[in-house]
PDB file of N, CA and C in Angstrom:
ATOM      1  N   MET A 754    -168.061 -21.205   3.048  1.00 46.00           N
ATOM      2  CA  MET A 754    -167.632 -22.453   3.633  1.00 46.00           C
ATOM      3  C   MET A 754    -168.861 -23.184   4.173  1.00 46.00           C
ATOM      4  N   GLU A 755    -168.981 -24.422   3.816  1.00 61.00           N
ATOM      5  CA  GLU A 755    -170.110 -25.240   4.224  1.00 61.00           C
ATOM      6  C   GLU A 755    -169.888 -25.852   5.604  1.00 61.00           C
ATOM      7  N   PHE A 756    -170.984 -26.123   6.312  1.00 57.00           N
ATOM      8  CA  PHE A 756    -170.938 -26.753   7.628  1.00 57.00           C
ATOM      9  C   PHE A 756    -170.199 -28.088   7.569  1.00 57.00           C
ATOM     10  N   LEU A 757    -170.490 -28.879   6.547  1.00 60.00           N
ATOM     11  CA  LEU A 757    -169.881 -30.204   6.441  1.00 60.00           C
ATOM     12  C   LEU A 757    -168.388 -30.127   6.121  1.00 60.00           C
ATOM     13  N   ASP A 758    -167.913 -28.985   5.665  1.00 68.00           N
ATOM     14  CA  ASP A 758    -166.474 -28.794   5.464  1.00 68.00           C
ATOM     15  C   ASP A 758    -165.778 -28.554   6.801  1.00 68.00           C
ATOM     16  N   LEU A 759    -166.508 -28.068   7.784  1.00 74.00           N
ATOM     17  CA  LEU A 759    -165.931 -27.739   9.085  1.00 74.00           C
ATOM     18  C   LEU A 759    -165.932 -28.918  10.047  1.00 74.00           C
ATOM     19  N   VAL A 760    -166.959 -29.756   9.970  1.00 84.00           N
ATOM     20  CA  VAL A 760    -167.123 -30.852  10.924  1.00 84.00           C
ATOM     21  C   VAL A 760    -167.202 -32.166  10.163  1.00 84.00           C
ATOM     22  N   ARG A 761    -166.422 -33.118  10.596  1.00 89.00           N
ATOM     23  CA  ARG A 761    -166.430 -34.442   9.972  1.00 89.00           C
ATOM     24  C   ARG A 761    -166.671 -35.512  11.040  1.00 89.00           C
ATOM     25  N   ILE A 762    -167.185 -36.653  10.615  1.00 93.00           N
ATOM     26  CA  ILE A 762    -167.366 -37.768  11.538  1.00 93.00           C
ATOM     27  C   ILE A 762    -166.000 -38.131  12.110  1.00 93.00           C
ATOM     28  N   GLY A 763    -165.965 -38.281  13.417  1.00 95.00           N
ATOM     29  CA  GLY A 763    -164.717 -38.568  14.115  1.00 95.00           C
ATOM     30  C   GLY A 763    -164.069 -37.336  14.711  1.00 95.00           C
ATOM     31  N   SER A 764    -164.543 -36.140  14.323  1.00 93.00           N
ATOM     32  CA  SER A 764    -164.010 -34.898  14.878  1.00 93.00           C
ATOM     33  C   SER A 764    -164.378 -34.772  16.349  1.00 93.00           C
ATOM     34  N   VAL A 765    -163.538 -34.097  17.097  1.00 95.00           N
ATOM     35  CA  VAL A 765    -163.835 -33.801  18.496  1.00 95.00           C
ATOM     36  C   VAL A 765    -164.376 -32.382  18.561  1.00 95.00           C
ATOM     37  N   VAL A 766    -165.537 -32.220  19.185  1.00 93.00           N
ATOM     38  CA  VAL A 766    -166.153 -30.905  19.347  1.00 93.00           C
ATOM     39  C   VAL A 766    -166.412 -30.660  20.832  1.00 93.00           C
ATOM     40  N   LYS A 767    -166.543 -29.407  21.192  1.00 92.00           N
ATOM     41  CA  LYS A 767    -166.807 -29.025  22.579  1.00 92.00           C
ATOM     42  C   LYS A 767    -168.248 -28.523  22.678  1.00 92.00           C
ATOM     43  N   VAL A 768    -169.006 -29.094  23.600  1.00 90.00           N
ATOM     44  CA  VAL A 768    -170.404 -28.722  23.791  1.00 90.00           C
ATOM     45  C   VAL A 768    -170.494 -27.625  24.850  1.00 90.00           C
ATOM     46  N   ASN A 769    -171.193 -26.556  24.519  1.00 87.00           N
ATOM     47  CA  ASN A 769    -171.431 -25.462  25.456  1.00 87.00           C
ATOM     48  C   ASN A 769    -172.793 -25.712  26.109  1.00 87.00           C
ATOM     49  N   ILE A 770    -172.781 -26.211  27.349  1.00 83.00           N
ATOM     50  CA  ILE A 770    -174.051 -26.547  28.002  1.00 83.00           C
ATOM     51  C   ILE A 770    -174.842 -25.320  28.417  1.00 83.00           C
ATOM     52  N   ASP A 771    -174.213 -24.153  28.447  1.00 84.00           N
ATOM     53  CA  ASP A 771    -174.934 -22.940  28.805  1.00 84.00           C
ATOM     54  C   ASP A 771    -176.076 -22.650  27.835  1.00 84.00           C
ATOM     55  N   SER A 772    -175.914 -23.050  26.581  1.00 75.00           N
ATOM     56  CA  SER A 772    -176.965 -22.790  25.602  1.00 75.00           C
ATOM     57  C   SER A 772    -177.890 -23.991  25.399  1.00 75.00           C
ATOM     58  N   SER A 773    -177.644 -25.092  26.118  1.00 73.00           N
ATOM     59  CA  SER A 773    -178.444 -26.299  25.916  1.00 73.00           C
ATOM     60  C   SER A 773    -178.983 -26.920  27.191  1.00 73.00           C
ATOM     61  N   ASN A 774    -178.605 -26.416  28.359  1.00 72.00           N
ATOM     62  CA  ASN A 774    -178.923 -27.129  29.599  1.00 72.00           C
ATOM     63  C   ASN A 774    -180.415 -27.256  29.893  1.00 72.00           C
ATOM     64  N   ASP A 775    -181.264 -26.407  29.349  1.00 79.00           N
ATOM     65  CA  ASP A 775    -182.698 -26.511  29.597  1.00 79.00           C
ATOM     66  C   ASP A 775    -183.355 -27.617  28.766  1.00 79.00           C
ATOM     67  N   ARG A 776    -182.630 -28.179  27.786  1.00 82.00           N
ATOM     68  CA  ARG A 776    -183.199 -29.207  26.917  1.00 82.00           C
ATOM     69  C   ARG A 776    -182.562 -30.581  27.107  1.00 82.00           C
ATOM     70  N   LEU A 777    -181.588 -30.685  27.991  1.00 86.00           N
ATOM     71  CA  LEU A 777    -180.874 -31.951  28.171  1.00 86.00           C
ATOM     72  C   LEU A 777    -181.290 -32.648  29.460  1.00 86.00           C
ATOM     73  N   ASN A 778    -181.296 -33.966  29.422  1.00 87.00           N
ATOM     74  CA  ASN A 778    -181.647 -34.712  30.629  1.00 87.00           C
ATOM     75  C   ASN A 778    -180.460 -34.690  31.602  1.00 87.00           C
ATOM     76  N   PRO A 779    -180.697 -34.950  32.864  1.00 90.00           N
ATOM     77  CA  PRO A 779    -179.637 -34.868  33.881  1.00 90.00           C
ATOM     78  C   PRO A 779    -178.426 -35.769  33.606  1.00 90.00           C
ATOM     79  N   LYS A 780    -178.667 -36.948  33.065  1.00 91.00           N
ATOM     80  CA  LYS A 780    -177.564 -37.872  32.762  1.00 91.00           C
ATOM     81  C   LYS A 780    -176.638 -37.294  31.683  1.00 91.00           C
ATOM     82  N   THR A 781    -177.222 -36.693  30.656  1.00 90.00           N
ATOM     83  CA  THR A 781    -176.445 -36.069  29.590  1.00 90.00           C
ATOM     84  C   THR A 781    -175.690 -34.862  30.123  1.00 90.00           C
ATOM     85  N   LEU A 782    -176.360 -34.042  30.920  1.00 91.00           N
ATOM     86  CA  LEU A 782    -175.706 -32.868  31.514  1.00 91.00           C
ATOM     87  C   LEU A 782    -174.495 -33.262  32.355  1.00 91.00           C
ATOM     88  N   GLU A 783    -174.643 -34.297  33.146  1.00 91.00           N
ATOM     89  CA  GLU A 783    -173.545 -34.758  34.004  1.00 91.00           C
ATOM     90  C   GLU A 783    -172.357 -35.232  33.165  1.00 91.00           C
ATOM     91  N   ALA A 784    -172.639 -35.947  32.078  1.00 92.00           N
ATOM     92  CA  ALA A 784    -171.564 -36.436  31.210  1.00 92.00           C
ATOM     93  C   ALA A 784    -170.814 -35.273  30.563  1.00 92.00           C
ATOM     94  N   ILE A 785    -171.545 -34.256  30.140  1.00 91.00           N
ATOM     95  CA  ILE A 785    -170.905 -33.101  29.495  1.00 91.00           C
ATOM     96  C   ILE A 785    -170.149 -32.262  30.521  1.00 91.00           C
ATOM     97  N   LYS A 786    -170.672 -32.154  31.735  1.00 90.00           N
ATOM     98  CA  LYS A 786    -169.951 -31.428  32.788  1.00 90.00           C
ATOM     99  C   LYS A 786    -168.633 -32.129  33.117  1.00 90.00           C
ATOM    100  N   GLN A 787    -168.647 -33.451  33.042  1.00 91.00           N
ATOM    101  CA  GLN A 787    -167.444 -34.236  33.279  1.00 91.00           C
ATOM    102  C   GLN A 787    -166.367 -33.889  32.252  1.00 91.00           C
ATOM    103  N   SER A 788    -166.764 -33.812  30.988  1.00 93.00           N
ATOM    104  CA  SER A 788    -165.875 -33.405  29.902  1.00 93.00           C
ATOM    105  C   SER A 788    -166.735 -32.925  28.744  1.00 93.00           C
ATOM    106  N   PRO A 789    -166.617 -31.650  28.343  1.00 93.00           N
ATOM    107  CA  PRO A 789    -167.453 -31.133  27.264  1.00 93.00           C
ATOM    108  C   PRO A 789    -167.005 -31.584  25.870  1.00 93.00           C
ATOM    109  N   LYS A 790    -165.896 -32.310  25.791  1.00 95.00           N
ATOM    110  CA  LYS A 790    -165.400 -32.762  24.492  1.00 95.00           C
ATOM    111  C   LYS A 790    -166.104 -34.050  24.098  1.00 95.00           C
ATOM    112  N   CYS A 791    -166.742 -34.007  22.918  1.00 95.00           N
ATOM    113  CA  CYS A 791    -167.506 -35.144  22.412  1.00 95.00           C
ATOM    114  C   CYS A 791    -167.044 -35.457  20.994  1.00 95.00           C
ATOM    115  N   ILE A 792    -167.319 -36.667  20.537  1.00 97.00           N
ATOM    116  CA  ILE A 792    -166.910 -37.104  19.204  1.00 97.00           C
ATOM    117  C   ILE A 792    -168.129 -37.100  18.283  1.00 97.00           C
ATOM    118  N   VAL A 793    -167.964 -36.518  17.089  1.00 96.00           N
ATOM    119  CA  VAL A 793    -169.033 -36.512  16.093  1.00 96.00           C
ATOM    120  C   VAL A 793    -169.184 -37.937  15.562  1.00 96.00           C
ATOM    121  N   ASN A 794    -170.393 -38.490  15.732  1.00 96.00           N
ATOM    122  CA  ASN A 794    -170.659 -39.872  15.356  1.00 96.00           C
ATOM    123  C   ASN A 794    -171.453 -39.967  14.061  1.00 96.00           C
ATOM    124  N   ASP A 795    -172.313 -38.960  13.801  1.00 94.00           N
ATOM    125  CA  ASP A 795    -173.179 -39.005  12.622  1.00 94.00           C
ATOM    126  C   ASP A 795    -173.823 -37.638  12.424  1.00 94.00           C
ATOM    127  N   PHE A 796    -174.521 -37.470  11.321  1.00 91.00           N
ATOM    128  CA  PHE A 796    -175.286 -36.269  11.019  1.00 91.00           C
ATOM    129  C   PHE A 796    -176.753 -36.642  10.858  1.00 91.00           C
ATOM    130  N   ARG A 797    -177.644 -35.701  11.182  1.00 89.00           N
ATOM    131  CA  ARG A 797    -179.081 -35.886  10.950  1.00 89.00           C
ATOM    132  C   ARG A 797    -179.658 -34.591  10.414  1.00 89.00           C
ATOM    133  N   ILE A 798    -180.596 -34.723   9.501  1.00 86.00           N
ATOM    134  CA  ILE A 798    -181.293 -33.547   8.993  1.00 86.00           C
ATOM    135  C   ILE A 798    -182.384 -33.205   9.997  1.00 86.00           C
ATOM    136  N   THR A 799    -182.437 -31.924  10.412  1.00 78.00           N
ATOM    137  CA  THR A 799    -183.383 -31.526  11.456  1.00 78.00           C
ATOM    138  C   THR A 799    -184.812 -31.498  10.939  1.00 78.00           C
ATOM    139  N   ASP A 800    -185.102 -30.630   9.991  1.00 78.00           N
ATOM    140  CA  ASP A 800    -186.459 -30.534   9.457  1.00 78.00           C
ATOM    141  C   ASP A 800    -186.418 -30.218   7.966  1.00 78.00           C
ATOM    142  N   GLY A 801    -185.354 -30.621   7.343  1.00 73.00           N
ATOM    143  CA  GLY A 801    -185.180 -30.337   5.926  1.00 73.00           C
ATOM    144  C   GLY A 801    -184.449 -29.035   5.676  1.00 73.00           C
ATOM    145  N   LYS A 802    -184.197 -28.262   6.727  1.00 75.00           N
ATOM    146  CA  LYS A 802    -183.548 -26.957   6.569  1.00 75.00           C
ATOM    147  C   LYS A 802    -182.181 -26.886   7.248  1.00 75.00           C
ATOM    148  N   GLY A 803    -181.858 -27.856   8.097  1.00 82.00           N
ATOM    149  CA  GLY A 803    -180.604 -27.789   8.821  1.00 82.00           C
ATOM    150  C   GLY A 803    -180.045 -29.169   9.115  1.00 82.00           C
ATOM    151  N   ILE A 804    -178.832 -29.169   9.618  1.00 84.00           N
ATOM    152  CA  ILE A 804    -178.164 -30.421   9.933  1.00 84.00           C
ATOM    153  C   ILE A 804    -177.812 -30.439  11.408  1.00 84.00           C
ATOM    154  N   GLY A 805    -178.103 -31.548  12.055  1.00 87.00           N
ATOM    155  CA  GLY A 805    -177.742 -31.741  13.444  1.00 87.00           C
ATOM    156  C   GLY A 805    -176.633 -32.772  13.554  1.00 87.00           C
ATOM    157  N   LEU A 806    -176.035 -32.852  14.719  1.00 90.00           N
ATOM    158  CA  LEU A 806    -174.944 -33.785  14.955  1.00 90.00           C
ATOM    159  C   LEU A 806    -175.346 -34.831  15.983  1.00 90.00           C
ATOM    160  N   VAL A 807    -174.978 -36.060  15.744  1.00 95.00           N
ATOM    161  CA  VAL A 807    -175.091 -37.108  16.744  1.00 95.00           C
ATOM    162  C   VAL A 807    -173.709 -37.195  17.374  1.00 95.00           C
ATOM    163  N   LEU A 808    -173.641 -36.881  18.678  1.00 95.00           N
ATOM    164  CA  LEU A 808    -172.367 -36.865  19.382  1.00 95.00           C
ATOM    165  C   LEU A 808    -172.264 -38.025  20.346  1.00 95.00           C
ATOM    166  N   GLU A 809    -171.063 -38.584  20.433  1.00 96.00           N
ATOM    167  CA  GLU A 809    -170.774 -39.592  21.443  1.00 96.00           C
ATOM    168  C   GLU A 809    -170.225 -38.868  22.655  1.00 96.00           C
ATOM    169  N   LEU A 810    -170.923 -38.986  23.772  1.00 95.00           N
ATOM    170  CA  LEU A 810    -170.554 -38.305  25.006  1.00 95.00           C
ATOM    171  C   LEU A 810    -169.420 -39.054  25.707  1.00 95.00           C
ATOM    172  N   PRO A 811    -168.773 -38.400  26.675  1.00 92.00           N
ATOM    173  CA  PRO A 811    -167.689 -39.061  27.404  1.00 92.00           C
ATOM    174  C   PRO A 811    -168.099 -40.365  28.087  1.00 92.00           C
ATOM    175  N   ASN A 812    -169.385 -40.512  28.421  1.00 92.00           N
ATOM    176  CA  ASN A 812    -169.848 -41.739  29.077  1.00 92.00           C
ATOM    177  C   ASN A 812    -170.224 -42.831  28.064  1.00 92.00           C
ATOM    178  N   GLY A 813    -170.007 -42.588  26.765  1.00 93.00           N
ATOM    179  CA  GLY A 813    -170.272 -43.581  25.734  1.00 93.00           C
ATOM    180  C   GLY A 813    -171.657 -43.505  25.111  1.00 93.00           C
ATOM    181  N   GLU A 814    -172.559 -42.738  25.715  1.00 93.00           N
ATOM    182  CA  GLU A 814    -173.911 -42.591  25.153  1.00 93.00           C
ATOM    183  C   GLU A 814    -173.885 -41.623  23.974  1.00 93.00           C
ATOM    184  N   LYS A 815    -174.930 -41.738  23.142  1.00 94.00           N
ATOM    185  CA  LYS A 815    -175.041 -40.851  21.984  1.00 94.00           C
ATOM    186  C   LYS A 815    -176.224 -39.917  22.182  1.00 94.00           C
ATOM    187  N   GLU A 816    -176.041 -38.665  21.762  1.00 92.00           N
ATOM    188  CA  GLU A 816    -177.079 -37.646  21.907  1.00 92.00           C
ATOM    189  C   GLU A 816    -177.095 -36.811  20.640  1.00 92.00           C
ATOM    190  N   TRP A 817    -178.303 -36.420  20.211  1.00 89.00           N
ATOM    191  CA  TRP A 817    -178.452 -35.618  19.005  1.00 89.00           C
ATOM    192  C   TRP A 817    -178.525 -34.141  19.391  1.00 89.00           C
ATOM    193  N   PHE A 818    -177.679 -33.326  18.750  1.00 85.00           N
ATOM    194  CA  PHE A 818    -177.680 -31.885  18.949  1.00 85.00           C
ATOM    195  C   PHE A 818    -177.971 -31.216  17.609  1.00 85.00           C
ATOM    196  N   PHE A 819    -178.823 -30.194  17.638  1.00 80.00           N
ATOM    197  CA  PHE A 819    -179.131 -29.459  16.406  1.00 80.00           C
ATOM    198  C   PHE A 819    -179.184 -27.987  16.660  1.00 80.00           C
TER     199      PHE A 819
END
């Protein structure tokens, strides 16, 4: 099963800040603590070997996760 078969643009995903909190700015952390459910807005290729997600946070901002 491919990654893109599991996640589609518009899907709601839950962000686990325990594995990302050392790399996120305080504003992003606060938005995710408010609600960890984010909407998949787009995909980005990380370094030619993987795919990252552009998520729309509960506060309306977009953040790239890979």
